[in-house]
mmCIF file of N, CA and C in Angstrom:
data_model
loop_
_atom_site.group_PDB
_atom_site.id
_atom_site.type_symbol
_atom_site.label_atom_id
_atom_site.label_comp_id
_atom_site.label_asym_id
_atom_site.label_seq_id
_atom_site.Cartn_x
_atom_site.Cartn_y
_atom_site.Cartn_z
ATOM 1 N N MET A 1 45.758 -9.779 -18.473
ATOM 2 C CA MET A 1 44.373 -9.418 -18.198
ATOM 3 C C MET A 1 43.550 -10.695 -17.973
ATOM 4 N N ASN A 2 42.579 -10.631 -17.091
ATOM 5 C CA ASN A 2 41.774 -11.792 -16.748
ATOM 6 C C ASN A 2 40.706 -12.026 -17.809
ATOM 7 N N GLU A 3 40.689 -13.270 -18.368
ATOM 8 C CA GLU A 3 39.728 -13.585 -19.421
ATOM 9 C C GLU A 3 38.385 -14.035 -18.875
ATOM 10 N N TYR A 4 38.326 -14.358 -17.611
ATOM 11 C CA TYR A 4 37.105 -14.892 -17.030
ATOM 12 C C TYR A 4 36.307 -13.795 -16.326
ATOM 13 N N VAL A 5 35.032 -13.800 -16.581
ATOM 14 C CA VAL A 5 34.122 -12.858 -15.927
ATOM 15 C C VAL A 5 32.975 -13.665 -15.361
ATOM 16 N N GLU A 6 32.864 -13.693 -14.039
ATOM 17 C CA GLU A 6 31.796 -14.402 -13.343
ATOM 18 C C GLU A 6 31.626 -15.843 -13.838
ATOM 19 N N GLY A 7 32.721 -16.565 -13.907
ATOM 20 C CA GLY A 7 32.644 -17.988 -14.229
ATOM 21 C C GLY A 7 32.601 -18.303 -15.711
ATOM 22 N N GLY A 8 32.704 -17.360 -16.598
ATOM 23 C CA GLY A 8 32.669 -17.623 -18.031
ATOM 24 C C GLY A 8 33.689 -16.769 -18.750
ATOM 25 N N LEU A 9 33.920 -17.045 -20.006
ATOM 26 C CA LEU A 9 34.836 -16.237 -20.790
ATOM 27 C C LEU A 9 34.210 -14.884 -21.095
ATOM 28 N N ALA A 10 35.029 -13.858 -21.130
ATOM 29 C CA ALA A 10 34.527 -12.515 -21.391
ATOM 30 C C ALA A 10 33.926 -12.410 -22.783
ATOM 31 N N SER A 11 34.414 -13.246 -23.727
ATOM 32 C CA SER A 11 33.913 -13.176 -25.097
ATOM 33 C C SER A 11 32.575 -13.882 -25.271
ATOM 34 N N GLU A 12 32.208 -14.743 -24.311
ATOM 35 C CA GLU A 12 30.941 -15.467 -24.413
ATOM 36 C C GLU A 12 29.792 -14.571 -23.965
ATOM 37 N N PRO A 13 28.653 -14.661 -24.658
ATOM 38 C CA PRO A 13 27.506 -13.875 -24.215
ATOM 39 C C PRO A 13 26.977 -14.415 -22.893
ATOM 40 N N SER A 14 26.549 -13.504 -22.026
ATOM 41 C CA SER A 14 26.013 -13.955 -20.736
ATOM 42 C C SER A 14 24.615 -14.514 -20.951
ATOM 43 N N PRO A 15 24.258 -15.540 -20.194
ATOM 44 C CA PRO A 15 22.925 -16.140 -20.373
ATOM 45 C C PRO A 15 21.842 -15.155 -19.928
ATOM 46 N N LYS A 16 20.720 -15.215 -20.638
ATOM 47 C CA LYS A 16 19.607 -14.336 -20.301
ATOM 48 C C LYS A 16 18.883 -14.899 -19.080
ATOM 49 N N PRO A 17 18.407 -14.019 -18.194
ATOM 50 C CA PRO A 17 17.679 -14.521 -17.026
ATOM 51 C C PRO A 17 16.370 -15.176 -17.447
ATOM 52 N N ALA A 18 15.958 -16.174 -16.683
ATOM 53 C CA ALA A 18 14.711 -16.876 -16.984
ATOM 54 C C ALA A 18 13.535 -15.919 -16.821
ATOM 55 N N VAL A 19 12.616 -15.985 -17.749
ATOM 56 C CA VAL A 19 11.432 -15.137 -17.694
ATOM 57 C C VAL A 19 10.342 -15.900 -16.965
ATOM 58 N N ARG A 20 9.802 -15.277 -15.943
ATOM 59 C CA ARG A 20 8.741 -15.905 -15.162
ATOM 60 C C ARG A 20 7.411 -15.577 -15.818
ATOM 61 N N LYS A 21 6.631 -16.592 -16.104
ATOM 62 C CA LYS A 21 5.361 -16.396 -16.781
ATOM 63 C C LYS A 21 4.236 -16.302 -15.759
ATOM 64 N N THR A 22 3.990 -15.084 -15.292
ATOM 65 C CA THR A 22 2.869 -14.846 -14.378
ATOM 66 C C THR A 22 2.105 -13.638 -14.885
ATOM 67 N N SER A 23 0.867 -13.550 -14.471
ATOM 68 C CA SER A 23 0.071 -12.409 -14.891
ATOM 69 C C SER A 23 0.459 -11.190 -14.077
ATOM 70 N N ARG A 24 0.211 -10.025 -14.635
ATOM 71 C CA ARG A 24 0.506 -8.773 -13.954
ATOM 72 C C ARG A 24 -0.319 -8.650 -12.675
ATOM 73 N N ALA A 25 -1.576 -9.073 -12.725
ATOM 74 C CA ALA A 25 -2.451 -8.982 -11.557
ATOM 75 C C ALA A 25 -1.913 -9.846 -10.420
ATOM 76 N N ARG A 26 -1.425 -11.029 -10.757
ATOM 77 C CA ARG A 26 -0.884 -11.906 -9.720
ATOM 78 C C ARG A 26 0.352 -11.281 -9.106
ATOM 79 N N THR A 27 1.194 -10.679 -9.908
ATOM 80 C CA THR A 27 2.397 -10.039 -9.407
ATOM 81 C C THR A 27 2.040 -8.897 -8.468
ATOM 82 N N LEU A 28 1.086 -8.061 -8.853
ATOM 83 C CA LEU A 28 0.661 -6.955 -7.992
ATOM 84 C C LEU A 28 0.070 -7.477 -6.690
ATOM 85 N N THR A 29 -0.682 -8.557 -6.767
ATOM 86 C CA THR A 29 -1.258 -9.154 -5.565
ATOM 87 C C THR A 29 -0.157 -9.654 -4.643
ATOM 88 N N GLU A 30 0.866 -10.274 -5.207
ATOM 89 C CA GLU A 30 1.985 -10.763 -4.400
ATOM 90 C C GLU A 30 2.731 -9.608 -3.743
ATOM 91 N N ILE A 31 2.924 -8.522 -4.481
ATOM 92 C CA ILE A 31 3.619 -7.350 -3.936
ATOM 93 C C ILE A 31 2.807 -6.746 -2.795
ATOM 94 N N ARG A 32 1.507 -6.602 -3.000
ATOM 95 C CA ARG A 32 0.646 -6.058 -1.939
ATOM 96 C C ARG A 32 0.688 -6.945 -0.706
ATOM 97 N N SER A 33 0.617 -8.237 -0.912
ATOM 98 C CA SER A 33 0.647 -9.176 0.202
ATOM 99 C C SER A 33 1.961 -9.076 0.966
ATOM 100 N N LEU A 34 3.057 -8.999 0.253
ATOM 101 C CA LEU A 34 4.362 -8.876 0.884
ATOM 102 C C LEU A 34 4.460 -7.571 1.667
ATOM 103 N N ALA A 35 4.002 -6.476 1.062
ATOM 104 C CA ALA A 35 4.037 -5.176 1.742
ATOM 105 C C ALA A 35 3.170 -5.196 2.995
ATOM 106 N N ARG A 36 1.994 -5.800 2.910
ATOM 107 C CA ARG A 36 1.090 -5.849 4.061
ATOM 108 C C ARG A 36 1.648 -6.702 5.186
ATOM 109 N N SER A 37 2.495 -7.661 4.852
ATOM 110 C CA SER A 37 3.088 -8.494 5.896
ATOM 111 C C SER A 37 4.041 -7.691 6.784
ATOM 112 N N HIS A 38 4.456 -6.515 6.331
ATOM 113 C CA HIS A 38 5.362 -5.651 7.098
ATOM 114 C C HIS A 38 4.628 -4.496 7.773
ATOM 115 N N THR A 39 3.311 -4.556 7.842
ATOM 116 C CA THR A 39 2.519 -3.454 8.379
ATOM 117 C C THR A 39 2.878 -3.128 9.821
ATOM 118 N N ARG A 40 2.945 -4.119 10.682
ATOM 119 C CA ARG A 40 3.234 -3.865 12.107
ATOM 120 C C ARG A 40 4.598 -3.206 12.283
ATOM 121 N N THR A 41 5.591 -3.704 11.577
ATOM 122 C CA THR A 41 6.929 -3.139 11.682
ATOM 123 C C THR A 41 6.947 -1.700 11.186
ATOM 124 N N ALA A 42 6.308 -1.453 10.051
ATOM 125 C CA ALA A 42 6.278 -0.098 9.491
ATOM 126 C C ALA A 42 5.560 0.869 10.433
ATOM 127 N N LEU A 43 4.479 0.411 11.033
ATOM 128 C CA LEU A 43 3.745 1.260 11.957
ATOM 129 C C LEU A 43 4.595 1.566 13.191
ATOM 130 N N ARG A 44 5.312 0.566 13.688
ATOM 131 C CA ARG A 44 6.201 0.802 14.836
ATOM 132 C C ARG A 44 7.282 1.825 14.491
ATOM 133 N N VAL A 45 7.816 1.756 13.278
ATOM 134 C CA VAL A 45 8.832 2.720 12.847
ATOM 135 C C VAL A 45 8.232 4.121 12.798
ATOM 136 N N LEU A 46 7.044 4.247 12.213
ATOM 137 C CA LEU A 46 6.395 5.559 12.142
ATOM 138 C C LEU A 46 6.131 6.128 13.531
ATOM 139 N N VAL A 47 5.649 5.291 14.448
ATOM 140 C CA VAL A 47 5.396 5.754 15.816
ATOM 141 C C VAL A 47 6.713 6.156 16.480
ATOM 142 N N GLY A 48 7.759 5.387 16.265
ATOM 143 C CA GLY A 48 9.067 5.731 16.822
ATOM 144 C C GLY A 48 9.576 7.067 16.319
ATOM 145 N N ILE A 49 9.405 7.325 15.026
ATOM 146 C CA ILE A 49 9.820 8.606 14.447
ATOM 147 C C ILE A 49 8.960 9.731 15.015
ATOM 148 N N MET A 50 7.664 9.510 15.101
ATOM 149 C CA MET A 50 6.756 10.534 15.609
ATOM 150 C C MET A 50 7.102 10.917 17.045
ATOM 151 N N ARG A 51 7.521 9.951 17.847
ATOM 152 C CA ARG A 51 7.831 10.206 19.266
ATOM 153 C C ARG A 51 9.276 10.625 19.508
ATOM 154 N N SER A 52 10.104 10.550 18.497
ATOM 155 C CA SER A 52 11.531 10.824 18.659
ATOM 156 C C SER A 52 11.794 12.310 18.906
ATOM 157 N N ASP A 53 12.577 12.588 19.966
ATOM 158 C CA ASP A 53 12.980 13.972 20.247
ATOM 159 C C ASP A 53 14.079 14.424 19.299
ATOM 160 N N GLU A 54 14.781 13.475 18.693
ATOM 161 C CA GLU A 54 15.881 13.805 17.789
ATOM 162 C C GLU A 54 15.395 14.143 16.378
ATOM 163 N N ALA A 55 14.197 13.718 16.015
ATOM 164 C CA ALA A 55 13.664 13.988 14.672
ATOM 165 C C ALA A 55 13.206 15.441 14.584
ATOM 166 N N THR A 56 13.297 15.991 13.386
ATOM 167 C CA THR A 56 12.841 17.371 13.194
ATOM 168 C C THR A 56 11.318 17.418 13.273
ATOM 169 N N PRO A 57 10.762 18.573 13.602
ATOM 170 C CA PRO A 57 9.300 18.682 13.660
ATOM 171 C C PRO A 57 8.623 18.283 12.340
ATOM 172 N N ALA A 58 9.228 18.597 11.208
ATOM 173 C CA ALA A 58 8.639 18.252 9.908
ATOM 174 C C ALA A 58 8.567 16.740 9.720
ATOM 175 N N VAL A 59 9.614 16.034 10.138
ATOM 176 C CA VAL A 59 9.642 14.581 10.015
ATOM 177 C C VAL A 59 8.630 13.956 10.971
ATOM 178 N N ARG A 60 8.538 14.479 12.181
ATOM 179 C CA ARG A 60 7.576 13.963 13.156
ATOM 180 C C ARG A 60 6.150 14.172 12.661
ATOM 181 N N LEU A 61 5.882 15.342 12.093
ATOM 182 C CA LEU A 61 4.555 15.640 11.546
ATOM 183 C C LEU A 61 4.222 14.711 10.386
ATOM 184 N N SER A 62 5.185 14.463 9.530
ATOM 185 C CA SER A 62 4.972 13.563 8.397
ATOM 186 C C SER A 62 4.630 12.158 8.874
ATOM 187 N N ALA A 63 5.336 11.677 9.894
ATOM 188 C CA ALA A 63 5.056 10.349 10.442
ATOM 189 C C ALA A 63 3.666 10.310 11.068
ATOM 190 N N ALA A 64 3.303 11.363 11.812
ATOM 191 C CA ALA A 64 1.978 11.422 12.433
ATOM 192 C C ALA A 64 0.877 11.410 11.376
ATOM 193 N N ASN A 65 1.063 12.177 10.303
ATOM 194 C CA ASN A 65 0.075 12.197 9.221
ATOM 195 C C ASN A 65 -0.044 10.833 8.552
ATOM 196 N N ALA A 66 1.068 10.162 8.354
ATOM 197 C CA ALA A 66 1.036 8.833 7.737
ATOM 198 C C ALA A 66 0.259 7.852 8.614
ATOM 199 N N ILE A 67 0.461 7.939 9.925
ATOM 200 C CA ILE A 67 -0.261 7.059 10.846
ATOM 201 C C ILE A 67 -1.757 7.338 10.785
ATOM 202 N N LEU A 68 -2.134 8.612 10.837
ATOM 203 C CA LEU A 68 -3.555 8.974 10.793
ATOM 204 C C LEU A 68 -4.190 8.563 9.465
ATOM 205 N N ASP A 69 -3.480 8.774 8.360
ATOM 206 C CA ASP A 69 -4.022 8.406 7.041
ATOM 207 C C ASP A 69 -4.279 6.912 6.950
ATOM 208 N N ARG A 70 -3.399 6.119 7.496
ATOM 209 C CA ARG A 70 -3.585 4.673 7.426
ATOM 210 C C ARG A 70 -4.665 4.184 8.371
ATOM 211 N N GLY A 71 -4.803 4.849 9.515
ATOM 212 C CA GLY A 71 -5.803 4.434 10.485
ATOM 213 C C GLY A 71 -7.207 4.931 10.201
ATOM 214 N N TRP A 72 -7.317 6.164 9.694
ATOM 215 C CA TRP A 72 -8.622 6.787 9.521
ATOM 216 C C TRP A 72 -8.932 7.145 8.079
ATOM 217 N N GLY A 73 -7.993 6.985 7.176
ATOM 218 C CA GLY A 73 -8.205 7.372 5.777
ATOM 219 C C GLY A 73 -7.875 8.842 5.597
ATOM 220 N N LYS A 74 -7.630 9.222 4.386
ATOM 221 C CA LYS A 74 -7.307 10.621 4.100
ATOM 222 C C LYS A 74 -8.572 11.460 4.133
ATOM 223 N N ALA A 75 -8.418 12.699 4.527
ATOM 224 C CA ALA A 75 -9.553 13.613 4.573
ATOM 225 C C ALA A 75 -10.036 13.911 3.151
ATOM 226 N N ALA A 76 -11.351 14.170 3.016
ATOM 227 C CA ALA A 76 -11.911 14.520 1.703
ATOM 228 C C ALA A 76 -11.281 15.821 1.224
ATOM 229 N N GLN A 77 -10.909 15.846 -0.040
ATOM 230 C CA GLN A 77 -10.252 17.014 -0.608
ATOM 231 C C GLN A 77 -11.251 17.845 -1.401
ATOM 232 N N PRO A 78 -11.315 19.156 -1.157
ATOM 233 C CA PRO A 78 -12.215 19.990 -1.953
ATOM 234 C C PRO A 78 -11.691 20.127 -3.385
ATOM 235 N N ILE A 79 -12.614 20.208 -4.324
ATOM 236 C CA ILE A 79 -12.264 20.383 -5.732
ATOM 237 C C ILE A 79 -12.895 21.676 -6.212
ATOM 238 N N GLU A 80 -12.099 22.533 -6.852
ATOM 239 C CA GLU A 80 -12.639 23.783 -7.359
ATOM 240 C C GLU A 80 -13.278 23.559 -8.708
ATOM 241 N N SER A 81 -14.469 24.095 -8.882
ATOM 242 C CA SER A 81 -15.099 24.033 -10.200
ATOM 243 C C SER A 81 -14.566 25.196 -11.013
ATOM 244 N N GLY A 82 -14.595 25.074 -12.307
ATOM 245 C CA GLY A 82 -13.996 26.077 -13.166
ATOM 246 C C GLY A 82 -14.761 27.380 -13.271
ATOM 247 N N GLU A 83 -16.034 27.411 -12.899
ATOM 248 C CA GLU A 83 -16.858 28.584 -13.148
ATOM 249 C C GLU A 83 -16.603 29.732 -12.174
ATOM 250 N N ASP A 84 -17.023 29.588 -10.935
ATOM 251 C CA ASP A 84 -16.933 30.703 -10.005
ATOM 252 C C ASP A 84 -15.958 30.445 -8.855
ATOM 253 N N GLY A 85 -15.140 29.413 -8.964
ATOM 254 C CA GLY A 85 -14.176 29.118 -7.918
ATOM 255 C C GLY A 85 -14.782 28.423 -6.713
ATOM 256 N N ALA A 86 -16.048 28.030 -6.812
ATOM 257 C CA ALA A 86 -16.699 27.345 -5.702
ATOM 258 C C ALA A 86 -16.072 25.966 -5.522
ATOM 259 N N THR A 87 -16.125 25.460 -4.320
ATOM 260 C CA THR A 87 -15.558 24.145 -4.067
ATOM 261 C C THR A 87 -16.650 23.158 -3.704
ATOM 262 N N GLU A 88 -16.372 21.918 -3.968
ATOM 263 C CA GLU A 88 -17.281 20.848 -3.591
ATOM 264 C C GLU A 88 -16.447 19.705 -3.035
ATOM 265 N N LEU A 89 -17.025 18.917 -2.176
ATOM 266 C CA LEU A 89 -16.314 17.789 -1.599
ATOM 267 C C LEU A 89 -16.585 16.530 -2.398
ATOM 268 N N VAL A 90 -15.582 15.702 -2.510
ATOM 269 C CA VAL A 90 -15.728 14.414 -3.161
ATOM 270 C C VAL A 90 -15.934 13.394 -2.055
ATOM 271 N N HIS A 91 -17.014 12.633 -2.131
ATOM 272 C CA HIS A 91 -17.327 11.635 -1.127
ATOM 273 C C HIS A 91 -17.083 10.244 -1.694
ATOM 274 N N ARG A 92 -16.649 9.359 -0.845
ATOM 275 C CA ARG A 92 -16.421 7.978 -1.249
ATOM 276 C C ARG A 92 -17.700 7.193 -1.005
ATOM 277 N N VAL A 93 -18.149 6.495 -2.019
ATOM 278 C CA VAL A 93 -19.331 5.656 -1.909
ATOM 279 C C VAL A 93 -18.859 4.216 -1.988
ATOM 280 N N GLU A 94 -19.279 3.411 -1.024
ATOM 281 C CA GLU A 94 -18.846 2.024 -0.967
ATOM 282 C C GLU A 94 -20.061 1.119 -0.882
ATOM 283 N N ARG A 95 -20.089 0.099 -1.712
ATOM 284 C CA ARG A 95 -21.194 -0.860 -1.698
ATOM 285 C C ARG A 95 -20.756 -2.086 -0.917
ATOM 286 N N VAL A 96 -21.574 -2.476 0.049
ATOM 287 C CA VAL A 96 -21.300 -3.666 0.838
ATOM 288 C C VAL A 96 -22.387 -4.679 0.535
ATOM 289 N N ILE A 97 -21.981 -5.847 0.106
ATOM 290 C CA ILE A 97 -22.929 -6.900 -0.235
ATOM 291 C C ILE A 97 -23.056 -7.836 0.962
ATOM 292 N N VAL A 98 -24.283 -8.033 1.416
ATOM 293 C CA VAL A 98 -24.545 -8.911 2.548
ATOM 294 C C VAL A 98 -25.333 -10.097 2.046
ATOM 295 N N ARG A 99 -24.833 -11.295 2.324
ATOM 296 C CA ARG A 99 -25.560 -12.496 1.927
ATOM 297 C C ARG A 99 -26.677 -12.742 2.925
ATOM 298 N N PRO A 100 -27.870 -13.079 2.456
ATOM 299 C CA PRO A 100 -28.989 -13.327 3.372
ATOM 300 C C PRO A 100 -28.692 -14.419 4.392
ATOM 301 N N ASP A 101 -27.866 -15.409 4.055
ATOM 302 C CA ASP A 101 -27.541 -16.488 4.980
ATOM 303 C C ASP A 101 -26.759 -15.977 6.189
ATOM 304 N N ASP A 102 -26.020 -14.861 6.018
ATOM 305 C CA ASP A 102 -25.200 -14.316 7.100
ATOM 306 C C ASP A 102 -25.985 -13.374 8.010
ATOM 307 N N ALA A 103 -27.171 -12.958 7.599
ATOM 308 C CA ALA A 103 -27.929 -11.974 8.368
ATOM 309 C C ALA A 103 -28.674 -12.638 9.518
ATOM 310 N N VAL A 104 -28.707 -11.972 10.658
ATOM 311 C CA VAL A 104 -29.474 -12.413 11.808
ATOM 312 C C VAL A 104 -30.896 -11.913 11.588
ATOM 313 N N GLU A 105 -31.875 -12.648 12.040
ATOM 314 C CA GLU A 105 -33.275 -12.268 11.825
ATOM 315 C C GLU A 105 -33.524 -10.860 12.341
ATOM 316 N N GLY A 106 -34.030 -9.987 11.472
ATOM 317 C CA GLY A 106 -34.346 -8.618 11.836
ATOM 318 C C GLY A 106 -33.138 -7.698 11.801
ATOM 319 N N ASP A 107 -31.978 -8.208 11.397
ATOM 320 C CA ASP A 107 -30.759 -7.412 11.365
ATOM 321 C C ASP A 107 -30.079 -7.616 10.024
ATOM 322 N N ALA A 108 -29.575 -6.535 9.447
ATOM 323 C CA ALA A 108 -28.916 -6.637 8.147
ATOM 324 C C ALA A 108 -27.445 -6.987 8.298
ATOM 325 N N GLY A 109 -26.907 -6.974 9.522
ATOM 326 C CA GLY A 109 -25.489 -7.248 9.735
ATOM 327 C C GLY A 109 -25.190 -8.730 9.783
ATOM 328 N N PRO A 110 -23.908 -9.094 9.780
ATOM 329 C CA PRO A 110 -23.521 -10.507 9.828
ATOM 330 C C PRO A 110 -23.783 -11.104 11.211
ATOM 331 N N LYS A 111 -23.854 -12.423 11.258
ATOM 332 C CA LYS A 111 -24.068 -13.123 12.528
ATOM 333 C C LYS A 111 -22.867 -12.926 13.432
ATOM 334 N N ALA A 112 -23.093 -12.925 14.723
ATOM 335 C CA ALA A 112 -22.003 -12.720 15.686
ATOM 336 C C ALA A 112 -21.200 -13.969 15.901
#
């Protein structure tokens, strides 16, 4: 029987992998950045699937929905209240901060 396992004796404990000391937020930021670097390729794949005659209609629809969601955002979803079954829409509120130095005179938008 072979006593060696991956360059060491089978009876020796394997070395523990080095622990990288980074914050969770930094790791998530790195993952997001890496994922975003593949955006063009992923979009091309989705468009290819959507246009493919060989793909099933369900797969083509899923790809089309993914493209629309990324380009235009997901549609507002109605929420039922517990009382009479009435629905209400949830709206996204976004605050945009404009620095006065970036504003053109008489315009709240950034300089061109």
